[in-house]
């Protein structure tokens, strides 16, 4: 349940309880004996010293219903703040910034000292003793007890949305544009740990560019602590050691542009109505050559990643993915059209992955299509009732051969 505090703050307490019953538990035991492996050399049975090992790990099932119970509790508070400024004159008519802060506190008990976990002595060579901890529910399927230490942590997050209004003299209207959507920050602070109390800070957001044709998505992780020469976090703040507020551990940027040929032509022809619908209409013969490709869409995607090199105190910056893709249909006649499901090029591998070609025939109340994927050696045949005609029949028929699981 939840309730409001001071009319604007939402408070939501929670309690989680979990109970699982299993028909058996497990018990592990180490047998200090040599496991001999034999081989035959020229008809003589000898001990294979490379395969012979010391000790044997055994696991026994103790039948009988055994339960384990876990619980945790917490409380969260969130609200929304709106900052609005409007203007009556000029091309810039207003700005609105929405902030949604949230804070929560959670508690989890320590179950590592319970009867769910036991220690067994082991040895990989005679005279050397080691120990390992296991759970008597190691073979559990639906859930296992946690051996994490007791934790009382405070988590926080902040979500931002920025919108602006612009006056269009051409259409005599005010247009609202969302500059960024979901610019988020999140992290936590532990009240029970003896070191590394602050977690990493995660952030990300979506920026819409060029009237929504291009989406810029970014995600980043910042760390308040420094790393040693092996790349391990240590309990020393970056602000004290390197005179910086935070250390960037990961940065990912994705740039995705999608538009149709019609939208691209409208960008160069300002006299055309920018509200021309982009959805394909019924196939007709086009007047001009470029009109044939109006319903074609192309997508350009590129991503950049900056990540840490494991085991070192260094990082690297590289291009994650970079490809361009075309898709659409070319109406040859009012009844026939050529379909380009996917023509793409991967700039990193310098390949054309999985082209998809085909054609469609309008059979008045029915629609027939045949598609072919030459790189995979697969094809698909499909016939169905057109929407709005005899759709009450519900009769799609499909035959295909994909990944050698053919229907032909």
Short mmCIF file of C-alpha atoms in Angstrom, two decimals, residues 1 14 53-54 72 123 146 182 186 188 190 208 213 234 270 272-273 305 326 350 352 385 408:
data_model
loop_
_atom_site.label_atom_id
_atom_site.label_comp_id
_atom_site.label_asym_id
_atom_site.label_seq_id
_atom_site.Cartn_x
_atom_site.Cartn_y
_atom_site.Cartn_z
CA UNK A 1 0.00 0.00 0.00
CA UNK A 14 7.07 -2.83 1.67
CA UNK A 53 44.12 -37.21 -8.14
CA UNK A 54 44.04 -36.84 -4.39
CA UNK A 72 13.45 -8.09 3.71
CA UNK A 123 42.45 -30.80 0.09
CA UNK A 146 21.26 -15.79 0.13
CA UNK A 182 14.37 10.09 -19.16
CA UNK A 186 20.81 6.47 -9.66
CA UNK A 188 23.03 3.85 -3.32
CA UNK A 190 25.30 1.33 2.49
CA UNK A 208 15.81 13.54 -29.83
CA UNK A 213 14.61 11.68 -36.89
CA UNK A 234 39.90 0.38 -3.12
CA UNK A 270 10.40 23.22 -47.72
CA UNK A 272 5.87 20.54 -49.18
CA UNK A 273 3.64 19.94 -46.22
CA UNK A 305 31.85 2.27 -26.05
CA UNK A 326 17.34 -0.24 -46.15
CA UNK A 350 32.34 -5.38 -44.11
CA UNK A 352 25.93 -7.80 -46.07
CA UNK A 385 -7.05 -12.62 -46.26
CA UNK A 408 8.37 -28.09 -47.90
#
